[in-house]
Amino acid sequence: MIGVIRHLRRTALLTALSALAGLALTAAPATAAGPQASAGRAPSLRELPEPPDAVKARELLADLVVTDEDDVPGYSRAKFPHWITQHGTCDTREVTLQRDGQDVVQDDQCRAVSGTWYSEYDGLTIDSASRIDIDHVVPLKEAWRSGASQWTTPERRAFANDLIHSQLIAVSAGSNRSKGDKDPGNWKPPLQSYHCTYSRAWISVKATYHLTANPAEAAALAEMLDTCAT
């Protein structure tokens, strides 16, 4: 019965997210032709929607289903369609680049042609969008092996393009590729000062999507939460 309830809650949530994504596509204004610039912002927690505070994150972590996770056969990135159009000619990657950067200028196709980005994972400041990756805080393959293998393609598309929760962040290509599909039991941001935010974001996404955590992952998340100021 508990499993059925969890499934119904997850399905209802993802259906709502899919509907919200559809609303954004029809309601968001198209990008005006010509370059656009974002307002300058100092490096902070601007890179992703603010995750729950440490107290709430501990509660959410305690509620996660902790179990061993296997590499479920059949994974493919193509089963998580991204990057989808968000509005006009802007896809999810370009929206995130604009959101997370300073003085970002976009061309009439919404491509970031200049700007700077501060990579919270490793503390690098980067001045070329080609050297920036948009990281899924909870990687697609990690989601697959912790529950997403049972989702529909529209549900996986909503997850892979989620701009509402703390799931997408612009970081250096090097740090993103070092991370790969590893969970916190096997990889943490090199910049220890970001461990608090990273763990809160990871826990929030797992809780939102009713994904499981393995024992080493849960232990690492608890340790990272200990770095949060009290």
PDB file of C-alpha atoms in Angstrom:
ATOM      1  CA  MET A   1       0.000   0.000   0.000  1.00  0.00           C
ATOM      2  CA  ILE A   2       2.845   2.420   0.843  1.00  0.00           C
ATOM      3  CA  GLY A   3       4.377   1.753  -2.575  1.00  0.00           C
ATOM      4  CA  VAL A   4       1.075   2.475  -4.290  1.00  0.00           C
ATOM      5  CA  ILE A   5       0.685   5.767  -2.391  1.00  0.00           C
ATOM      6  CA  ARG A   6       4.207   6.851  -3.321  1.00  0.00           C
ATOM      7  CA  HIS A   7       3.534   6.006  -6.968  1.00  0.00           C
ATOM      8  CA  LEU A   8       0.309   8.011  -7.006  1.00  0.00           C
ATOM      9  CA  ARG A   9       1.950  11.022  -5.339  1.00  0.00           C
ATOM     10  CA  ARG A  10       4.852  10.966  -7.807  1.00  0.00           C
ATOM     11  CA  THR A  11       2.585  10.588 -10.819  1.00  0.00           C
ATOM     12  CA  ALA A  12       0.337  13.428  -9.700  1.00  0.00           C
ATOM     13  CA  LEU A  13       3.316  15.706  -9.123  1.00  0.00           C
ATOM     14  CA  LEU A  14       4.953  14.972 -12.449  1.00  0.00           C
ATOM     15  CA  THR A  15       1.656  15.411 -14.275  1.00  0.00           C
ATOM     16  CA  ALA A  16       1.356  18.850 -12.676  1.00  0.00           C
ATOM     17  CA  LEU A  17       4.920  19.731 -13.671  1.00  0.00           C
ATOM     18  CA  SER A  18       4.267  18.648 -17.238  1.00  0.00           C
ATOM     19  CA  ALA A  19       1.156  20.818 -17.345  1.00  0.00           C
ATOM     20  CA  LEU A  20       3.110  23.756 -15.908  1.00  0.00           C
ATOM     21  CA  ALA A  21       5.828  23.301 -18.519  1.00  0.00           C
ATOM     22  CA  GLY A  22       3.178  23.339 -21.226  1.00  0.00           C
ATOM     23  CA  LEU A  23       1.719  26.531 -19.783  1.00  0.00           C
ATOM     24  CA  ALA A  24       5.136  28.167 -19.850  1.00  0.00           C
ATOM     25  CA  LEU A  25       5.516  27.351 -23.534  1.00  0.00           C
ATOM     26  CA  THR A  26       2.269  29.084 -24.414  1.00  0.00           C
ATOM     27  CA  ALA A  27       2.322  31.961 -21.940  1.00  0.00           C
ATOM     28  CA  ALA A  28       5.954  33.100 -21.854  1.00  0.00           C
ATOM     29  CA  PRO A  29       6.749  36.054 -24.106  1.00  0.00           C
ATOM     30  CA  ALA A  30       8.964  35.391 -27.103  1.00  0.00           C
ATOM     31  CA  THR A  31      12.506  36.714 -26.937  1.00  0.00           C
ATOM     32  CA  ALA A  32      12.808  40.000 -28.753  1.00  0.00           C
ATOM     33  CA  ALA A  33      15.147  40.062 -31.726  1.00  0.00           C
ATOM     34  CA  GLY A  34      18.633  41.377 -31.084  1.00  0.00           C
ATOM     35  CA  PRO A  35      21.060  41.005 -28.170  1.00  0.00           C
ATOM     36  CA  GLN A  36      19.810  40.976 -24.621  1.00  0.00           C
ATOM     37  CA  ALA A  37      21.794  41.388 -21.428  1.00  0.00           C
ATOM     38  CA  SER A  38      21.049  40.160 -17.929  1.00  0.00           C
ATOM     39  CA  ALA A  39      21.520  42.419 -14.931  1.00  0.00           C
ATOM     40  CA  GLY A  40      24.907  41.959 -13.288  1.00  0.00           C
ATOM     41  CA  ARG A  41      24.828  39.846 -10.131  1.00  0.00           C
ATOM     42  CA  ALA A  42      27.500  38.883  -7.646  1.00  0.00           C
ATOM     43  CA  PRO A  43      28.308  35.164  -7.298  1.00  0.00           C
ATOM     44  CA  SER A  44      25.982  33.723  -4.635  1.00  0.00           C
ATOM     45  CA  LEU A  45      23.147  31.192  -4.622  1.00  0.00           C
ATOM     46  CA  ARG A  46      21.779  32.696  -7.826  1.00  0.00           C
ATOM     47  CA  GLU A  47      22.545  29.636  -9.922  1.00  0.00           C
ATOM     48  CA  LEU A  48      19.455  27.623  -9.040  1.00  0.00           C
ATOM     49  CA  PRO A  49      16.135  28.070  -7.263  1.00  0.00           C
ATOM     50  CA  GLU A  50      16.825  28.210  -3.543  1.00  0.00           C
ATOM     51  CA  PRO A  51      16.563  24.720  -2.036  1.00  0.00           C
ATOM     52  CA  PRO A  52      15.032  24.098   1.406  1.00  0.00           C
ATOM     53  CA  ASP A  53      17.091  25.163   4.400  1.00  0.00           C
ATOM     54  CA  ALA A  54      19.196  22.643   6.300  1.00  0.00           C
ATOM     55  CA  VAL A  55      16.512  21.880   8.880  1.00  0.00           C
ATOM     56  CA  LYS A  56      13.946  21.044   6.223  1.00  0.00           C
ATOM     57  CA  ALA A  57      16.541  19.181   4.157  1.00  0.00           C
ATOM     58  CA  ARG A  58      17.274  16.911   7.126  1.00  0.00           C
ATOM     59  CA  GLU A  59      13.564  16.152   7.417  1.00  0.00           C
ATOM     60  CA  LEU A  60      13.346  15.357   3.710  1.00  0.00           C
ATOM     61  CA  LEU A  61      16.471  13.179   3.899  1.00  0.00           C
ATOM     62  CA  ALA A  62      14.961  11.206   6.772  1.00  0.00           C
ATOM     63  CA  ASP A  63      11.884  10.543   4.625  1.00  0.00           C
ATOM     64  CA  LEU A  64      13.780   9.283   1.566  1.00  0.00           C
ATOM     65  CA  VAL A  65      13.563   5.577   0.869  1.00  0.00           C
ATOM     66  CA  VAL A  66      17.110   4.286   1.418  1.00  0.00           C
ATOM     67  CA  THR A  67      17.830   1.112  -0.485  1.00  0.00           C
ATOM     68  CA  ASP A  68      20.482  -0.454  -2.682  1.00  0.00           C
ATOM     69  CA  GLU A  69      20.214   0.742  -6.288  1.00  0.00           C
ATOM     70  CA  ASP A  70      21.056  -1.305  -9.358  1.00  0.00           C
ATOM     71  CA  ASP A  71      21.893  -0.147 -12.868  1.00  0.00           C
ATOM     72  CA  VAL A  72      18.494  -0.881 -14.393  1.00  0.00           C
ATOM     73  CA  PRO A  73      18.979  -2.033 -18.016  1.00  0.00           C
ATOM     74  CA  GLY A  74      17.779   0.182 -20.834  1.00  0.00           C
ATOM     75  CA  TYR A  75      19.106   3.603 -19.783  1.00  0.00           C
ATOM     76  CA  SER A  76      19.624   6.186 -22.522  1.00  0.00           C
ATOM     77  CA  ARG A  77      19.879   9.976 -22.338  1.00  0.00           C
ATOM     78  CA  ALA A  78      17.419  10.017 -25.226  1.00  0.00           C
ATOM     79  CA  LYS A  79      14.779   8.795 -22.763  1.00  0.00           C
ATOM     80  CA  PHE A  80      15.108  12.177 -20.980  1.00  0.00           C
ATOM     81  CA  PRO A  81      14.455  14.601 -23.888  1.00  0.00           C
ATOM     82  CA  HIS A  82      16.387  17.852 -23.448  1.00  0.00           C
ATOM     83  CA  TRP A  83      16.946  20.647 -24.080  1.00  0.00           C
ATOM     84  CA  ILE A  84      13.349  21.595 -24.873  1.00  0.00           C
ATOM     85  CA  THR A  85      12.123  24.998 -26.083  1.00  0.00           C
ATOM     86  CA  GLN A  86      11.072  27.206 -23.184  1.00  0.00           C
ATOM     87  CA  HIS A  87       9.946  30.275 -25.137  1.00  0.00           C
ATOM     88  CA  GLY A  88      10.630  31.786 -28.537  1.00  0.00           C
ATOM     89  CA  THR A  89      13.950  30.379 -29.718  1.00  0.00           C
ATOM     90  CA  CYS A  90      15.236  29.826 -26.164  1.00  0.00           C
ATOM     91  CA  ASP A  91      15.772  26.279 -24.968  1.00  0.00           C
ATOM     92  CA  THR A  92      16.426  25.138 -21.404  1.00  0.00           C
ATOM     93  CA  ARG A  93      20.204  25.420 -21.742  1.00  0.00           C
ATOM     94  CA  GLU A  94      20.061  29.008 -22.964  1.00  0.00           C
ATOM     95  CA  VAL A  95      17.553  30.024 -20.292  1.00  0.00           C
ATOM     96  CA  THR A  96      19.848  28.586 -17.606  1.00  0.00           C
ATOM     97  CA  LEU A  97      22.926  30.269 -19.087  1.00  0.00           C
ATOM     98  CA  GLN A  98      21.137  33.621 -19.008  1.00  0.00           C
ATOM     99  CA  ARG A  99      19.833  33.054 -15.488  1.00  0.00           C
ATOM    100  CA  ASP A 100      23.145  31.992 -13.992  1.00  0.00           C
ATOM    101  CA  GLY A 101      25.514  34.386 -15.738  1.00  0.00           C
ATOM    102  CA  GLN A 102      26.564  37.995 -15.380  1.00  0.00           C
ATOM    103  CA  ASP A 103      26.117  40.478 -18.240  1.00  0.00           C
ATOM    104  CA  VAL A 104      24.979  37.731 -20.587  1.00  0.00           C
ATOM    105  CA  VAL A 105      24.323  38.887 -24.156  1.00  0.00           C
ATOM    106  CA  GLN A 106      22.214  36.669 -26.403  1.00  0.00           C
ATOM    107  CA  ASP A 107      21.843  36.853 -30.177  1.00  0.00           C
ATOM    108  CA  ASP A 108      18.533  36.729 -32.040  1.00  0.00           C
ATOM    109  CA  GLN A 109      18.577  32.916 -31.756  1.00  0.00           C
ATOM    110  CA  CYS A 110      18.912  33.168 -27.954  1.00  0.00           C
ATOM    111  CA  ARG A 111      22.500  31.897 -28.013  1.00  0.00           C
ATOM    112  CA  ALA A 112      24.773  33.332 -25.335  1.00  0.00           C
ATOM    113  CA  VAL A 113      27.482  35.183 -27.256  1.00  0.00           C
ATOM    114  CA  SER A 114      29.189  36.822 -24.280  1.00  0.00           C
ATOM    115  CA  GLY A 115      29.054  36.982 -20.508  1.00  0.00           C
ATOM    116  CA  THR A 116      30.730  35.465 -17.470  1.00  0.00           C
ATOM    117  CA  TRP A 117      29.716  32.525 -15.313  1.00  0.00           C
ATOM    118  CA  TYR A 118      30.876  31.611 -11.832  1.00  0.00           C
ATOM    119  CA  SER A 119      31.070  27.837 -11.373  1.00  0.00           C
ATOM    120  CA  GLU A 120      29.976  27.056  -7.819  1.00  0.00           C
ATOM    121  CA  TYR A 121      31.387  23.537  -7.988  1.00  0.00           C
ATOM    122  CA  ASP A 122      35.031  24.555  -8.383  1.00  0.00           C
ATOM    123  CA  GLY A 123      35.150  28.344  -7.979  1.00  0.00           C
ATOM    124  CA  LEU A 124      36.153  29.110 -11.572  1.00  0.00           C
ATOM    125  CA  THR A 125      34.976  32.221 -13.412  1.00  0.00           C
ATOM    126  CA  ILE A 126      34.480  31.472 -17.104  1.00  0.00           C
ATOM    127  CA  ASP A 127      33.941  33.934 -19.959  1.00  0.00           C
ATOM    128  CA  SER A 128      32.796  31.590 -22.722  1.00  0.00           C
ATOM    129  CA  ALA A 129      29.466  29.740 -22.882  1.00  0.00           C
ATOM    130  CA  SER A 130      31.160  26.942 -24.813  1.00  0.00           C
ATOM    131  CA  ARG A 131      33.100  26.076 -21.635  1.00  0.00           C
ATOM    132  CA  ILE A 132      29.950  25.911 -19.517  1.00  0.00           C
ATOM    133  CA  ASP A 133      27.824  22.806 -18.996  1.00  0.00           C
ATOM    134  CA  ILE A 134      24.320  22.786 -17.580  1.00  0.00           C
ATOM    135  CA  ASP A 135      24.481  20.169 -14.859  1.00  0.00           C
ATOM    136  CA  HIS A 136      21.542  18.083 -13.705  1.00  0.00           C
ATOM    137  CA  VAL A 137      22.140  18.189  -9.953  1.00  0.00           C
ATOM    138  CA  VAL A 138      20.651  14.690  -9.774  1.00  0.00           C
ATOM    139  CA  PRO A 139      22.099  13.168 -12.952  1.00  0.00           C
ATOM    140  CA  LEU A 140      19.774  11.556 -15.463  1.00  0.00           C
ATOM    141  CA  LYS A 141      21.300   8.092 -15.054  1.00  0.00           C
ATOM    142  CA  GLU A 142      21.182   8.433 -11.258  1.00  0.00           C
ATOM    143  CA  ALA A 143      17.492   9.263 -11.536  1.00  0.00           C
ATOM    144  CA  TRP A 144      17.002   6.255 -13.821  1.00  0.00           C
ATOM    145  CA  ARG A 145      18.465   3.819 -11.332  1.00  0.00           C
ATOM    146  CA  SER A 146      16.601   5.354  -8.390  1.00  0.00           C
ATOM    147  CA  GLY A 147      13.106   5.331  -9.844  1.00  0.00           C
ATOM    148  CA  ALA A 148      12.890   7.150 -13.183  1.00  0.00           C
ATOM    149  CA  SER A 149      13.115   3.917 -15.171  1.00  0.00           C
ATOM    150  CA  GLN A 150       9.434   3.490 -14.278  1.00  0.00           C
ATOM    151  CA  TRP A 151       8.399   6.941 -15.526  1.00  0.00           C
ATOM    152  CA  THR A 152       6.847   7.896 -18.827  1.00  0.00           C
ATOM    153  CA  THR A 153       8.818   9.890 -21.392  1.00  0.00           C
ATOM    154  CA  PRO A 154       6.853  13.106 -20.633  1.00  0.00           C
ATOM    155  CA  GLU A 155       7.690  12.679 -16.942  1.00  0.00           C
ATOM    156  CA  ARG A 156      11.379  12.238 -17.738  1.00  0.00           C
ATOM    157  CA  ARG A 157      11.271  15.262 -20.055  1.00  0.00           C
ATOM    158  CA  ALA A 158       9.842  17.394 -17.220  1.00  0.00           C
ATOM    159  CA  PHE A 159      12.627  16.188 -14.893  1.00  0.00           C
ATOM    160  CA  ALA A 160      15.401  16.866 -17.415  1.00  0.00           C
ATOM    161  CA  ASN A 161      14.217  20.434 -18.054  1.00  0.00           C
ATOM    162  CA  ASP A 162      13.063  21.410 -14.556  1.00  0.00           C
ATOM    163  CA  LEU A 163      13.676  25.124 -14.025  1.00  0.00           C
ATOM    164  CA  ILE A 164      11.307  25.275 -11.045  1.00  0.00           C
ATOM    165  CA  HIS A 165      13.280  23.181  -8.562  1.00  0.00           C
ATOM    166  CA  SER A 166      17.015  23.167  -7.760  1.00  0.00           C
ATOM    167  CA  GLN A 167      17.889  20.685 -10.506  1.00  0.00           C
ATOM    168  CA  LEU A 168      19.771  22.701 -13.161  1.00  0.00           C
ATOM    169  CA  ILE A 169      22.926  24.781 -12.669  1.00  0.00           C
ATOM    170  CA  ALA A 170      25.551  26.263 -14.985  1.00  0.00           C
ATOM    171  CA  VAL A 171      29.016  25.022 -14.014  1.00  0.00           C
ATOM    172  CA  SER A 172      32.408  24.505 -15.594  1.00  0.00           C
ATOM    173  CA  ALA A 173      32.507  21.738 -18.175  1.00  0.00           C
ATOM    174  CA  GLY A 174      35.414  20.157 -16.324  1.00  0.00           C
ATOM    175  CA  SER A 175      33.577  19.834 -13.020  1.00  0.00           C
ATOM    176  CA  ASN A 176      30.434  18.518 -14.690  1.00  0.00           C
ATOM    177  CA  ARG A 177      32.312  15.864 -16.604  1.00  0.00           C
ATOM    178  CA  SER A 178      34.272  14.873 -13.516  1.00  0.00           C
ATOM    179  CA  LYS A 179      30.965  14.336 -11.740  1.00  0.00           C
ATOM    180  CA  GLY A 180      29.362  12.314 -14.543  1.00  0.00           C
ATOM    181  CA  ASP A 181      26.486  10.265 -13.150  1.00  0.00           C
ATOM    182  CA  LYS A 182      27.980   9.905  -9.656  1.00  0.00           C
ATOM    183  CA  ASP A 183      25.952  10.454  -6.498  1.00  0.00           C
ATOM    184  CA  PRO A 184      27.376  12.226  -3.403  1.00  0.00           C
ATOM    185  CA  GLY A 185      28.698   8.925  -2.091  1.00  0.00           C
ATOM    186  CA  ASN A 186      31.172   8.979  -4.997  1.00  0.00           C
ATOM    187  CA  TRP A 187      31.517  12.663  -5.906  1.00  0.00           C
ATOM    188  CA  LYS A 188      31.203  16.016  -4.177  1.00  0.00           C
ATOM    189  CA  PRO A 189      31.897  19.521  -5.527  1.00  0.00           C
ATOM    190  CA  PRO A 190      35.622  20.277  -5.136  1.00  0.00           C
ATOM    191  CA  LEU A 191      34.674  23.570  -3.462  1.00  0.00           C
ATOM    192  CA  GLN A 192      33.770  22.451   0.049  1.00  0.00           C
ATOM    193  CA  SER A 193      32.000  25.734   0.780  1.00  0.00           C
ATOM    194  CA  TYR A 194      29.298  24.627  -1.669  1.00  0.00           C
ATOM    195  CA  HIS A 195      28.620  21.283   0.014  1.00  0.00           C
ATOM    196  CA  CYS A 196      25.784  22.663   2.113  1.00  0.00           C
ATOM    197  CA  THR A 197      23.864  24.054  -0.870  1.00  0.00           C
ATOM    198  CA  TYR A 198      24.644  21.030  -3.034  1.00  0.00           C
ATOM    199  CA  SER A 199      23.327  18.544  -0.475  1.00  0.00           C
ATOM    200  CA  ARG A 200      20.181  20.600   0.117  1.00  0.00           C
ATOM    201  CA  ALA A 201      19.541  20.816  -3.625  1.00  0.00           C
ATOM    202  CA  TRP A 202      20.157  17.088  -4.164  1.00  0.00           C
ATOM    203  CA  ILE A 203      17.852  16.097  -1.311  1.00  0.00           C
ATOM    204  CA  SER A 204      15.148  18.488  -2.498  1.00  0.00           C
ATOM    205  CA  VAL A 205      15.142  17.026  -6.019  1.00  0.00           C
ATOM    206  CA  LYS A 206      15.111  13.433  -4.767  1.00  0.00           C
ATOM    207  CA  ALA A 207      12.238  14.221  -2.396  1.00  0.00           C
ATOM    208  CA  THR A 208      10.257  16.150  -5.007  1.00  0.00           C
ATOM    209  CA  TYR A 209      10.429  13.271  -7.471  1.00  0.00           C
ATOM    210  CA  HIS A 210      10.157  10.483  -4.878  1.00  0.00           C
ATOM    211  CA  LEU A 211      13.479   8.964  -5.901  1.00  0.00           C
ATOM    212  CA  THR A 212      15.383   6.553  -3.676  1.00  0.00           C
ATOM    213  CA  ALA A 213      18.864   6.941  -2.192  1.00  0.00           C
ATOM    214  CA  ASN A 214      21.449   4.276  -1.546  1.00  0.00           C
ATOM    215  CA  PRO A 215      23.064   3.975   1.919  1.00  0.00           C
ATOM    216  CA  ALA A 216      26.407   5.550   0.964  1.00  0.00           C
ATOM    217  CA  GLU A 217      24.620   8.427  -0.759  1.00  0.00           C
ATOM    218  CA  ALA A 218      22.399   9.089   2.261  1.00  0.00           C
ATOM    219  CA  ALA A 219      25.401   9.039   4.612  1.00  0.00           C
ATOM    220  CA  ALA A 220      27.341  11.462   2.394  1.00  0.00           C
ATOM    221  CA  LEU A 221      24.359  13.817   2.225  1.00  0.00           C
ATOM    222  CA  ALA A 222      24.086  13.843   6.025  1.00  0.00           C
ATOM    223  CA  GLU A 223      27.791  14.682   6.301  1.00  0.00           C
ATOM    224  CA  MET A 224      27.462  17.497   3.773  1.00  0.00           C
ATOM    225  CA  LEU A 225      24.509  18.941   5.692  1.00  0.00           C
ATOM    226  CA  ASP A 226      26.786  19.131   8.727  1.00  0.00           C
ATOM    227  CA  THR A 227      28.734  21.860   6.887  1.00  0.00           C
ATOM    228  CA  CYS A 228      25.669  24.145   6.918  1.00  0.00           C
ATOM    229  CA  ALA A 229      25.799  27.079   9.324  1.00  0.00           C
ATOM    230  CA  THR A 230      23.451  26.702  12.262  1.00  0.00           C
TER     231      THR A 230
END
